[in-house]
């Protein structure tokens, strides 16, 4: 609601300014008529919201990064957060759906972890209220890790390096709660505030090309921005859609059991969208032009023309930020510190 | 053979030097009696052998690194070289056996990729003659990737970045042959020549502790060094052993079909062994003390005493080198460049 008022205010401001300076042709031309969109779009902040009870410290980030990559967080040792939310693929992965343990397949596509800290809730239907809950949810997931955070804590506390780092950060060895807090803290540092559109919004006229500006105008004027609003390009609402291959996945309904929530899914952020194919919660759309066309048809009830699609795709490329360098650097993890760490509980059952 | 002559020469030299300076007690004491072992052990060279037809260039290393991490090298997109030979675990992984695609389990433990370039042949029974063949072997493996390098080349050539980089390096787009060459080249850069024993061998008296020196002496005098010889701690011979859980895995026999080769496996390198639990080709031994004890019993036919085991384990820790920093830094991989990249051929069959 506040957002919408801000948007109207912005448009009003533009109209007033436009009226006052209508004759200053040079100034009007500098922006190529796109200056009004500086009021419609907002650049991402550098720092996401941080919960009062989980402040960021360098040691906590380090601990979270170790856990993010440690395959011993999963029941069989086959996987960890980083395997599906992979830095090589901008915090996501190029598969339709993730492979969990024992070859099991998730029912939805893995979203990028980048800028997840700016989202109101996590997962495709907002199943987790925050990153702390999300991290533990993935560890406990029947498909992803099939593990129990308590067991993970016991297993990793046998490694002196984990035990000591956790005591340093929390005053106690690893627990379920501080595993969630640590991973969430690491994820909060994975933001990409420096992308071409943000630079343009901050005054660098040449940060985006003419075609991208046309796409930006179309994105706003055609109505994409109604849902893909705000700095994160998501207003956190749940919209109804049956995507290709999406029949039978009821989305929000599975959480609320309210009939009206059937096939509702959280509006995804569009930051770095050009780097995170395939698309939709089923991962069934291979490329960005097809996805833009689908959104036009399904959500805006309009058939976008070829050049409109091309312009919007060009615009979406202006949302690709710089990868956080520390996300690309892997930690070296403690191994061999205690007996039992590599025992049968780390073996996929019945297959060894 | 050459090695053994060198060893005898070294011992002879020590005896002569010892005779000449028997009264210079101080000098003799500086080495604590361990100086002779400087002739028994050899530090790893900084640069491994490089094949004449596959020279190392920075662009080729970069291309190899991208392929090493790219999950599109596997049939379903579930895995890549880096997933099992992982920098976080010193180029190996903490599982008994690797999980391949569709949850299939390898029959043997994944060995570290670090210093593999110094080995005469690759895999546990020398199945591949060099790193080029090894890389393609893993891609083609029914369990690992179940993919065809030709298809991988076609798939990745659709990404302009891969296509252009390959043309720059090889004068042509990706092919089966240059996929193997690129990955092998990246792996050749993954060496750890700077470890405490090497520093001691090069003259830094304090690089290893007294207990490690005792372990070094035991390692040589008890006979471990007969097979774990040379800078890589492997003489590349095939030794007969049935490890726990190893019944039915015939090793070299499966390649040669010669009765005498049953249960023969290549002597593994011991560099970084303290970081790469679990042990044996079945991954069935959890920790280093148990493994040292097992080797004493099975290979040396001797029951090592507790303090001997502890000393040898301490010595083995002196073989832990510094992780190559560029191995820890992930590449950002091209995505979304062409239709079909994320099509059904990247989905685990029958499970989506």
XYZ file of C-alpha atoms in Angstrom:
704
model
C 0.000 0.000 0.000
C 2.787 2.360 0.984
C 4.597 1.346 -2.201
C 1.632 2.222 -4.364
C 1.288 5.669 -2.738
C 4.995 6.220 -3.386
C 4.502 5.280 -7.009
C 1.604 7.676 -7.449
C 3.546 10.422 -5.704
C 6.391 9.780 -8.090
C 4.184 9.953 -11.145
C 2.572 13.128 -9.813
C 5.989 14.640 -9.215
C 6.997 13.783 -12.752
C 3.856 15.381 -14.192
C 4.467 18.579 -12.238
C 8.110 18.712 -13.202
C 7.193 17.849 -16.777
C 4.684 20.720 -16.888
C 7.151 23.217 -15.440
C 10.021 22.355 -17.746
C 8.183 21.308 -20.866
C 10.148 23.781 -22.927
C 13.589 22.798 -21.710
C 13.900 20.283 -24.548
C 17.581 19.462 -23.940
C 17.036 18.485 -20.313
C 14.011 16.410 -21.181
C 15.962 14.667 -23.924
C 18.895 13.721 -21.670
C 16.699 11.136 -20.022
C 15.196 10.179 -23.384
C 11.783 10.385 -21.716
C 12.746 7.688 -19.218
C 13.446 9.876 -16.203
C 10.003 9.224 -14.761
C 10.946 5.578 -14.309
C 13.545 6.610 -11.774
C 10.565 7.109 -9.501
C 8.923 3.838 -10.458
C 11.873 1.551 -9.755
C 14.011 1.409 -6.615
C 17.602 0.227 -6.342
C 18.328 -2.587 -3.887
C 19.838 -1.533 -0.592
C 23.308 -2.808 0.177
C 22.261 -4.407 3.479
C 19.154 -6.536 3.961
C 17.039 -6.494 7.130
C 18.865 -8.200 10.001
C 16.883 -9.756 12.884
C 17.632 -8.271 16.299
C 18.280 -11.731 17.756
C 20.712 -12.797 15.029
C 23.284 -10.089 14.448
C 25.980 -10.558 11.821
C 29.562 -11.161 12.973
C 32.509 -12.326 10.842
C 32.852 -15.576 12.843
C 29.167 -16.338 12.442
C 29.396 -15.756 8.701
C 32.370 -18.121 8.564
C 30.555 -20.797 10.569
C 27.494 -20.406 8.363
C 29.600 -20.715 5.238
C 31.161 -23.943 6.514
C 27.738 -25.402 7.280
C 26.392 -24.187 3.917
C 28.987 -26.356 2.206
C 29.262 -29.278 4.600
C 27.758 -32.441 3.152
C 27.537 -33.870 6.640
C 24.435 -31.709 7.080
C 22.616 -34.286 4.946
C 21.616 -37.761 6.039
C 23.882 -39.560 3.567
C 26.568 -36.955 3.096
C 25.459 -36.614 -0.526
C 24.559 -32.960 -0.543
C 24.503 -29.593 1.237
C 22.910 -26.165 0.715
C 25.634 -25.209 -1.744
C 25.065 -28.128 -4.057
C 21.717 -26.843 -5.341
C 22.128 -23.157 -4.501
C 25.444 -23.038 -6.289
C 27.632 -19.967 -6.809
C 28.658 -21.193 -10.266
C 25.019 -20.730 -11.312
C 24.295 -17.477 -9.486
C 23.045 -19.194 -6.358
C 20.694 -21.529 -8.238
C 21.222 -24.441 -10.641
C 20.531 -25.244 -14.304
C 18.190 -28.163 -13.579
C 14.420 -28.114 -13.651
C 14.261 -29.559 -10.168
C 16.934 -30.383 -7.650
C 18.215 -33.863 -6.983
C 18.090 -34.593 -3.265
C 19.494 -37.608 -1.499
C 19.107 -41.119 -2.907
C 18.359 -39.586 -6.293
C 15.012 -38.226 -5.138
C 13.739 -35.238 -7.089
C 12.253 -32.117 -5.513
C 8.848 -31.089 -6.644
C 9.929 -27.532 -7.462
C 12.830 -25.646 -9.007
C 15.565 -24.318 -6.713
C 15.436 -20.528 -6.471
C 18.569 -18.460 -6.193
C 19.812 -17.824 -2.686
C 21.135 -14.421 -3.798
C 19.143 -11.587 -2.214
C 16.843 -14.089 -0.491
C 17.466 -11.981 2.597
C 15.257 -9.266 1.094
C 12.237 -11.573 0.687
C 9.380 -11.515 3.160
C 9.065 -15.284 3.292
C 11.083 -18.169 1.819
C 10.316 -21.036 -0.625
C 7.878 -20.927 -3.560
C 4.756 -20.821 -1.423
C 6.276 -18.952 1.517
C 6.632 -22.141 3.544
C 9.279 -20.596 5.835
C 8.915 -17.285 7.566
C 12.618 -16.416 7.533
C 16.050 -17.637 6.499
C 16.666 -19.325 9.851
C 13.581 -21.494 9.388
C 14.395 -22.006 5.704
C 17.868 -23.378 6.412
C 16.566 -25.874 8.959
C 13.641 -26.716 6.675
C 15.984 -27.702 3.868
C 18.085 -29.857 6.191
C 14.976 -31.617 7.496
C 13.343 -31.962 4.079
C 12.546 -35.531 3.193
C 13.956 -34.953 -0.291
C 16.780 -32.483 0.228
C 18.758 -33.813 3.169
C 16.452 -36.050 5.205
C 18.510 -35.172 8.228
C 17.840 -33.935 11.735
C 19.586 -30.741 12.753
C 20.136 -32.207 16.221
C 22.006 -35.174 14.738
C 23.919 -32.848 12.443
C 24.945 -30.803 15.468
C 26.130 -33.911 17.324
C 28.048 -35.143 14.295
C 29.783 -31.838 13.626
C 30.509 -31.104 17.283
C 32.839 -34.105 17.165
C 35.064 -31.962 14.942
C 37.022 -29.691 17.297
C 37.077 -26.839 14.777
C 33.271 -26.705 14.609
C 32.870 -27.074 18.332
C 35.315 -24.295 19.123
C 33.997 -21.893 16.501
C 30.431 -22.407 17.731
C 31.466 -21.778 21.350
C 33.199 -18.597 20.206
C 30.071 -17.386 18.415
C 27.257 -18.664 20.658
C 28.942 -19.596 23.914
C 27.971 -23.233 23.323
C 28.588 -26.064 20.840
C 26.400 -26.355 17.742
C 22.678 -26.767 18.351
C 19.720 -26.947 16.002
C 18.962 -23.295 16.649
C 22.406 -21.961 15.991
C 22.894 -24.089 12.881
C 19.867 -22.241 11.468
C 21.152 -18.890 12.670
C 24.613 -19.442 11.206
C 23.471 -20.498 7.744
C 20.920 -17.664 7.659
C 23.650 -15.185 8.548
C 25.893 -16.384 5.748
C 22.989 -16.167 3.286
C 22.262 -12.585 4.423
C 25.682 -11.584 3.112
C 24.862 -12.916 -0.369
C 23.431 -9.816 -1.998
C 24.008 -8.240 -5.413
C 23.234 -4.536 -5.055
C 25.483 -3.462 -7.928
C 23.571 -4.139 -11.164
C 23.123 -1.899 -14.247
C 19.578 -0.757 -13.449
C 20.615 0.234 -9.910
C 23.501 2.250 -11.334
C 21.124 3.976 -13.742
C 18.675 4.707 -10.923
C 21.565 6.191 -8.992
C 22.374 8.567 -11.826
C 24.706 6.790 -14.257
C 22.898 7.561 -17.526
C 24.964 5.082 -19.556
C 24.575 2.140 -17.188
C 21.780 0.690 -19.318
C 21.331 0.728 -23.100
C 18.499 2.321 -25.036
C 16.854 -1.059 -25.655
C 16.952 -1.776 -21.936
C 15.258 1.547 -21.258
C 12.524 0.683 -23.735
C 12.144 -2.652 -21.959
C 12.023 -0.881 -18.610
C 9.189 1.338 -19.856
C 7.294 -1.679 -21.199
C 7.849 -3.567 -17.944
C 6.247 -0.712 -16.014
C 3.585 0.318 -18.510
C 2.372 -3.170 -19.405
C 1.838 -3.889 -15.716
C 4.564 -6.427 -14.874
C 5.501 -4.075 -12.099
C 2.160 -4.565 -10.351
C 3.538 -7.760 -8.806
C 7.257 -7.512 -9.567
C 7.456 -4.326 -7.508
C 10.007 -2.781 -5.201
C 13.774 -3.144 -5.123
C 13.532 -6.942 -5.105
C 11.016 -7.060 -7.969
C 8.525 -8.953 -5.817
C 5.681 -7.541 -3.764
C 5.562 -10.838 -1.823
C 1.992 -11.510 -2.924
C 0.722 -14.949 -3.954
C -0.536 -15.109 -7.527
C -2.582 -17.822 -9.184
C -0.955 -19.620 -12.106
C -0.778 -23.086 -13.597
C 2.601 -23.227 -15.316
C 3.576 -25.898 -17.869
C 3.836 -29.159 -15.926
C 2.347 -27.499 -12.865
C -0.933 -29.410 -12.612
C -1.430 -30.937 -9.185
C 1.053 -28.709 -7.365
C -1.350 -26.569 -5.352
C 1.184 -24.105 -3.921
C -0.096 -21.929 -1.088
C -3.155 -24.173 -0.651
C -0.920 -26.956 0.608
C 0.028 -24.685 3.479
C -3.296 -22.931 4.217
C -5.843 -25.507 2.949
C -8.003 -22.588 1.763
C -9.664 -23.278 -1.559
C -8.860 -19.794 -2.876
C -5.162 -20.434 -2.392
C -5.020 -23.293 -4.897
C -2.254 -22.735 -7.448
C -1.099 -19.555 -5.725
C 2.672 -19.056 -5.644
C 4.823 -16.294 -4.263
C 5.893 -13.720 -6.862
C 9.583 -14.470 -7.388
C 12.251 -11.795 -7.323
C 13.660 -10.963 -10.747
C 17.134 -9.923 -9.627
C 19.702 -11.978 -11.586
C 16.886 -13.666 -13.481
C 18.951 -13.771 -16.681
C 21.430 -16.060 -14.891
C 18.986 -18.478 -13.323
C 17.242 -20.424 -16.090
C 15.189 -22.582 -16.217
C 12.038 -20.785 -15.062
C 8.764 -21.268 -13.138
C 8.451 -23.296 -9.950
C 8.509 -26.401 -12.137
C 11.578 -25.300 -14.081
C 9.718 -26.119 -17.279
C 10.455 -22.950 -19.241
C 13.934 -22.993 -20.730
C 14.690 -19.419 -21.605
C 13.853 -15.849 -20.769
C 11.990 -14.872 -23.985
C 9.617 -17.829 -23.554
C 9.102 -16.910 -19.914
C 8.329 -13.260 -20.670
C 5.830 -14.356 -23.325
C 4.211 -16.798 -20.891
C 3.895 -14.133 -18.210
C 2.293 -11.744 -20.702
C -0.217 -14.367 -21.721
C -1.025 -15.815 -18.286
C -0.742 -12.838 -15.960
C -1.375 -9.805 -18.176
C -3.730 -11.557 -20.610
C -1.857 -10.021 -23.516
C 0.150 -11.396 -26.401
C 3.442 -9.480 -26.323
C 4.963 -8.650 -29.721
C 8.392 -10.004 -30.630
C 10.148 -6.660 -30.247
C 8.417 -6.053 -26.922
C 9.646 -9.418 -25.660
C 13.174 -8.625 -26.845
C 13.144 -5.248 -25.121
C 11.851 -6.657 -21.844
C 14.447 -9.450 -21.949
C 17.162 -6.833 -22.525
C 15.820 -4.927 -19.518
C 15.858 -8.057 -17.348
C 19.557 -8.449 -18.138
C 20.086 -5.086 -16.425
C 19.117 -6.791 -13.139
C 22.210 -9.020 -13.164
C 24.446 -7.976 -10.296
C 28.035 -8.754 -9.440
C 28.543 -12.090 -7.728
C 29.637 -11.637 -4.089
C 33.277 -12.694 -4.297
C 33.246 -14.434 -0.914
C 30.423 -16.670 -2.158
C 32.745 -17.957 -4.892
C 35.460 -18.938 -2.403
C 34.952 -22.339 -0.805
C 35.944 -23.057 2.796
C 38.229 -25.946 3.691
C 36.209 -28.131 6.056
C 37.472 -30.133 9.015
C 37.630 -33.872 8.415
C 38.927 -36.907 10.194
C 38.647 -35.362 13.621
C 36.642 -38.081 15.253
C 35.598 -41.649 14.797
C 32.135 -42.337 13.529
C 31.904 -39.281 11.324
C 31.990 -41.431 8.257
C 30.037 -44.337 9.647
C 27.050 -46.098 8.145
C 24.721 -43.201 8.936
C 26.433 -41.311 6.145
C 25.743 -44.036 3.617
C 22.670 -44.040 1.396
C 20.654 -46.818 2.914
C 20.499 -50.157 1.215
C 22.773 -49.199 -1.620
C 26.286 -49.718 -0.291
C 64.841 -49.395 -9.615
C 66.461 -46.015 -10.078
C 64.809 -44.948 -6.843
C 66.248 -47.842 -4.920
C 69.771 -47.114 -6.197
C 69.300 -43.515 -5.095
C 68.217 -44.716 -1.672
C 71.245 -46.969 -1.280
C 73.533 -44.200 -2.481
C 71.967 -41.939 0.095
C 72.449 -44.415 2.909
C 76.043 -45.007 1.793
C 76.659 -41.283 1.740
C 75.233 -40.990 5.245
C 77.469 -43.780 6.537
C 80.557 -42.124 5.056
C 79.626 -38.725 6.399
C 78.766 -40.309 9.739
C 82.181 -42.004 9.918
C 84.085 -38.835 9.099
C 82.287 -36.634 11.598
C 81.531 -39.105 14.345
C 83.115 -36.862 16.947
C 81.322 -33.674 15.962
C 78.578 -34.455 18.444
C 76.818 -31.096 18.170
C 76.366 -31.340 14.438
C 75.125 -34.891 14.668
C 72.671 -33.880 17.345
C 71.163 -31.027 15.331
C 69.356 -33.570 13.193
C 68.538 -35.672 16.250
C 69.688 -38.724 14.277
C 67.079 -38.140 11.600
C 69.306 -36.573 8.963
C 69.649 -39.853 7.099
C 65.955 -39.742 6.305
C 66.549 -36.664 4.201
C 67.970 -39.133 1.691
C 65.134 -41.598 2.075
C 62.283 -39.187 1.402
C 61.937 -36.777 -1.498
C 59.944 -33.544 -1.575
C 57.303 -33.182 -4.272
C 58.279 -31.067 -7.246
C 56.274 -27.904 -7.808
C 55.308 -28.856 -11.368
C 54.055 -32.289 -12.426
C 54.896 -33.944 -15.761
C 53.109 -32.185 -18.622
C 52.368 -34.087 -21.861
C 53.953 -32.587 -24.974
C 50.596 -32.571 -26.774
C 48.718 -30.819 -23.976
C 50.661 -27.806 -22.804
C 49.280 -25.637 -19.998
C 47.951 -22.181 -20.856
C 45.916 -19.865 -18.612
C 42.893 -20.016 -20.958
C 43.003 -23.813 -21.026
C 43.130 -23.924 -17.229
C 40.121 -21.600 -17.093
C 38.172 -23.717 -19.590
C 39.075 -26.871 -17.668
C 37.954 -25.301 -14.408
C 34.599 -24.356 -15.915
C 34.091 -27.907 -17.198
C 35.246 -29.350 -13.857
C 32.350 -27.545 -12.190
C 29.720 -27.652 -14.899
C 26.888 -30.013 -14.016
C 25.891 -30.119 -17.656
C 28.776 -32.550 -18.126
C 26.518 -35.176 -16.527
C 23.511 -36.779 -18.143
C 20.985 -35.320 -15.715
C 22.812 -32.193 -14.657
C 23.055 -33.651 -11.144
C 26.795 -33.678 -10.739
C 30.220 -32.739 -12.074
C 33.858 -33.563 -11.310
C 33.900 -31.012 -8.483
C 30.997 -32.534 -6.619
C 32.917 -35.631 -5.526
C 36.466 -34.288 -5.847
C 35.592 -31.285 -3.736
C 37.978 -28.528 -2.627
C 36.220 -28.267 0.750
C 37.446 -31.792 1.473
C 40.933 -31.528 -0.016
C 39.867 -32.732 -3.436
C 38.010 -35.767 -2.098
C 34.831 -36.218 -0.036
C 33.854 -37.537 3.404
C 31.695 -40.358 2.093
C 32.622 -44.002 1.785
C 31.609 -44.058 -1.841
C 30.423 -41.340 -4.167
C 26.828 -40.809 -5.136
C 26.523 -40.607 -8.909
C 23.426 -39.753 -10.876
C 19.995 -41.106 -9.987
C 21.330 -41.905 -6.520
C 23.568 -44.678 -7.825
C 26.563 -45.462 -5.659
C 30.088 -45.983 -6.961
C 31.800 -49.186 -6.053
C 34.880 -47.425 -4.676
C 35.863 -44.390 -2.634
C 36.702 -41.156 -4.453
C 40.418 -40.390 -4.232
C 41.686 -36.865 -3.942
C 42.340 -35.081 -7.209
C 45.204 -33.170 -5.544
C 48.580 -34.249 -6.963
C 46.876 -36.807 -9.206
C 49.066 -35.345 -11.938
C 52.067 -37.050 -10.322
C 50.532 -40.536 -10.515
C 51.529 -42.964 -13.241
C 47.959 -44.127 -13.863
C 44.529 -43.027 -12.577
C 41.729 -44.712 -10.577
C 42.122 -47.414 -7.918
C 43.206 -50.137 -10.320
C 44.919 -47.863 -12.845
C 41.954 -48.002 -15.221
C 43.033 -44.820 -17.003
C 46.501 -44.190 -18.335
C 46.432 -40.425 -17.835
C 44.330 -37.517 -16.630
C 42.878 -36.882 -20.093
C 41.481 -40.417 -20.196
C 40.428 -40.221 -16.555
C 38.334 -37.075 -17.078
C 36.489 -38.589 -20.027
C 36.155 -41.887 -18.162
C 34.350 -40.201 -15.293
C 32.009 -38.372 -17.650
C 31.176 -41.602 -19.468
C 30.901 -43.684 -16.288
C 27.558 -45.381 -15.940
C 27.438 -44.332 -12.301
C 29.179 -40.973 -12.232
C 27.730 -39.008 -15.084
C 26.327 -41.479 -17.602
C 26.978 -38.922 -20.279
C 28.679 -38.840 -23.668
C 31.433 -36.306 -24.087
C 30.223 -35.658 -27.653
C 26.765 -34.721 -26.369
C 28.326 -32.636 -23.616
C 30.362 -30.804 -26.249
C 27.257 -30.130 -28.351
C 25.310 -28.947 -25.326
C 28.002 -26.598 -24.066
C 28.902 -25.263 -27.524
C 25.426 -23.725 -27.550
C 26.728 -21.367 -24.862
C 28.676 -18.653 -26.718
C 31.187 -18.284 -23.858
C 32.217 -21.941 -24.041
C 32.309 -21.950 -27.818
C 34.486 -18.840 -28.009
C 36.869 -19.897 -25.251
C 37.358 -23.303 -26.875
C 38.061 -21.708 -30.274
C 40.603 -19.450 -28.571
C 42.352 -22.424 -26.970
C 42.009 -25.148 -29.613
C 41.036 -23.310 -32.782
C 37.697 -25.165 -32.757
C 34.577 -25.517 -30.582
C 34.512 -28.087 -27.776
C 35.074 -31.708 -28.812
C 35.382 -34.907 -26.799
C 39.166 -34.718 -27.066
C 39.552 -31.158 -25.905
C 37.068 -31.588 -23.048
C 39.453 -34.259 -21.730
C 42.497 -32.103 -22.362
C 40.987 -29.069 -20.646
C 39.894 -30.846 -17.472
C 43.249 -32.685 -17.279
C 45.065 -29.358 -17.582
C 43.088 -27.820 -14.735
C 43.760 -30.884 -12.584
C 47.514 -30.618 -13.322
C 47.511 -27.253 -11.563
C 46.078 -28.803 -8.369
C 49.265 -29.673 -6.524
C 50.308 -29.181 -2.899
C 54.120 -29.036 -2.869
C 54.315 -26.984 0.316
C 53.822 -29.396 3.256
C 55.792 -29.694 6.514
C 57.840 -32.767 5.521
C 58.879 -31.078 2.253
C 59.980 -28.017 4.196
C 61.993 -30.223 6.559
C 63.568 -32.057 3.619
C 64.483 -28.683 2.177
C 66.315 -27.716 5.360
C 63.789 -26.176 7.769
C 64.652 -28.143 10.913
C 61.544 -26.980 12.802
C 59.035 -27.736 10.076
C 58.125 -31.047 11.724
C 57.886 -31.946 15.402
C 59.914 -34.567 17.250
C 57.001 -37.017 17.262
C 56.625 -36.612 13.515
C 60.323 -37.387 13.090
C 59.894 -40.548 15.157
C 56.954 -41.457 12.937
C 59.030 -40.744 9.842
C 61.722 -43.129 11.074
C 59.129 -45.816 11.830
C 57.496 -45.304 8.444
C 60.821 -45.949 6.730
C 62.224 -48.602 9.047
C 59.055 -50.686 9.374
C 58.848 -50.897 5.591
C 55.817 -48.741 4.723
C 58.143 -46.949 2.352
C 58.654 -50.067 0.244
C 55.388 -49.265 -1.545
C 54.668 -45.724 -0.379
C 57.882 -44.539 -1.996
C 58.992 -41.432 -3.809
C 57.739 -37.870 -3.581
C 54.138 -38.961 -4.099
C 54.333 -41.781 -1.528
C 53.318 -44.351 -4.133
C 55.563 -46.509 -6.284
C 52.605 -47.116 -8.612
C 52.698 -50.863 -7.972
C 49.583 -52.998 -7.519
C 49.384 -54.708 -4.131
C 47.098 -57.494 -3.034
C 44.693 -56.708 -0.195
C 41.159 -57.519 0.850
C 40.027 -54.521 2.872
C 36.957 -54.507 5.143
C 33.954 -54.746 2.850
C 36.218 -55.436 -0.094
C 35.180 -58.995 -0.925
C 34.172 -59.380 -4.562
C 35.889 -56.238 -5.816
C 38.735 -57.812 -7.774
C 40.655 -54.641 -8.614
C 43.331 -55.029 -11.276
C 41.930 -58.439 -12.293
C 38.833 -56.736 -13.661
C 41.079 -54.944 -16.127
C 43.628 -57.674 -16.961
C 41.644 -60.883 -16.296
C 44.860 -62.436 -14.979
C 44.264 -64.639 -11.948
C 47.309 -63.244 -10.149
C 45.848 -59.746 -10.313
C 42.815 -60.571 -8.193
C 42.448 -58.096 -5.318
C 45.407 -56.043 -6.508
C 44.987 -52.275 -6.144
C 47.264 -49.395 -6.955
C 49.252 -48.104 -3.962
C 47.576 -44.788 -3.167
C 49.532 -41.594 -2.644
C 49.673 -40.471 0.993
C 49.932 -36.745 0.362
C 47.143 -34.978 2.288
C 46.002 -38.326 3.676
C 45.091 -36.754 7.034
C 42.459 -34.657 5.235
C 40.859 -37.364 3.135
C 39.140 -39.848 5.446
C 37.540 -42.325 5.103
C 40.135 -44.818 3.862
C 40.642 -47.842 1.579
C 39.072 -48.212 -1.850
C 35.854 -49.127 -0.082
C 35.968 -46.176 2.286
C 35.327 -48.553 5.156
C 38.015 -47.368 7.567
C 36.980 -44.200 9.370
C 40.167 -42.773 10.772
C 43.896 -42.660 10.300
C 44.970 -44.649 13.409
C 42.741 -47.561 12.372
C 44.097 -47.388 8.850
C 47.735 -47.403 9.971
C 47.023 -50.397 12.200
C 45.295 -52.212 9.348
C 48.211 -51.571 6.995
C 50.646 -52.884 9.595
C 48.630 -56.043 10.017
C 47.771 -56.718 6.351
C 50.811 -55.487 4.470
C 53.660 -55.676 6.971
C 52.318 -58.653 8.922
C 53.055 -56.848 12.147
C 50.941 -55.599 15.034
C 52.006 -51.982 15.541
C 52.113 -50.755 19.137
C 49.896 -47.856 20.209
C 52.739 -45.347 20.415
C 54.057 -46.459 17.044
C 50.640 -45.885 15.510
C 50.460 -42.455 17.118
C 53.894 -41.488 15.840
C 53.163 -42.638 12.299
C 49.834 -40.788 12.318
C 51.650 -37.644 13.478
C 54.113 -38.126 10.625
C 51.290 -38.527 8.098
C 49.942 -35.146 9.193
C 53.222 -33.651 7.978
C 52.133 -34.550 4.423
C 49.234 -32.085 4.481
C 49.986 -29.325 2.009
C 48.452 -25.928 1.403
C 45.277 -25.980 -0.650
C 45.794 -24.366 -4.058
C 43.868 -21.127 -3.630
C 42.545 -21.112 -7.203
C 40.941 -24.507 -6.515
C 38.865 -22.899 -3.764
C 37.518 -20.188 -6.063
C 34.514 -21.243 -8.116
C 33.934 -20.012 -11.657
C 30.687 -18.346 -12.694
C 29.301 -20.496 -15.484
C 27.353 -19.366 -18.542
C 23.636 -20.132 -18.425
C 20.567 -19.361 -20.428
C 22.439 -18.867 -23.673
C 20.391 -21.171 -25.808
C 17.183 -23.121 -25.927
C 17.299 -26.789 -25.115
C 20.068 -26.576 -22.556
C 17.644 -27.400 -19.823
C 15.492 -29.770 -21.784
C 14.362 -33.245 -20.854
C 17.830 -34.712 -21.417
C 18.891 -32.937 -18.247
C 16.131 -34.533 -16.206
C 16.650 -37.749 -14.274
C 14.595 -40.142 -16.314
C 11.227 -41.241 -15.077
C 11.329 -39.169 -11.937
C 10.115 -35.728 -12.942
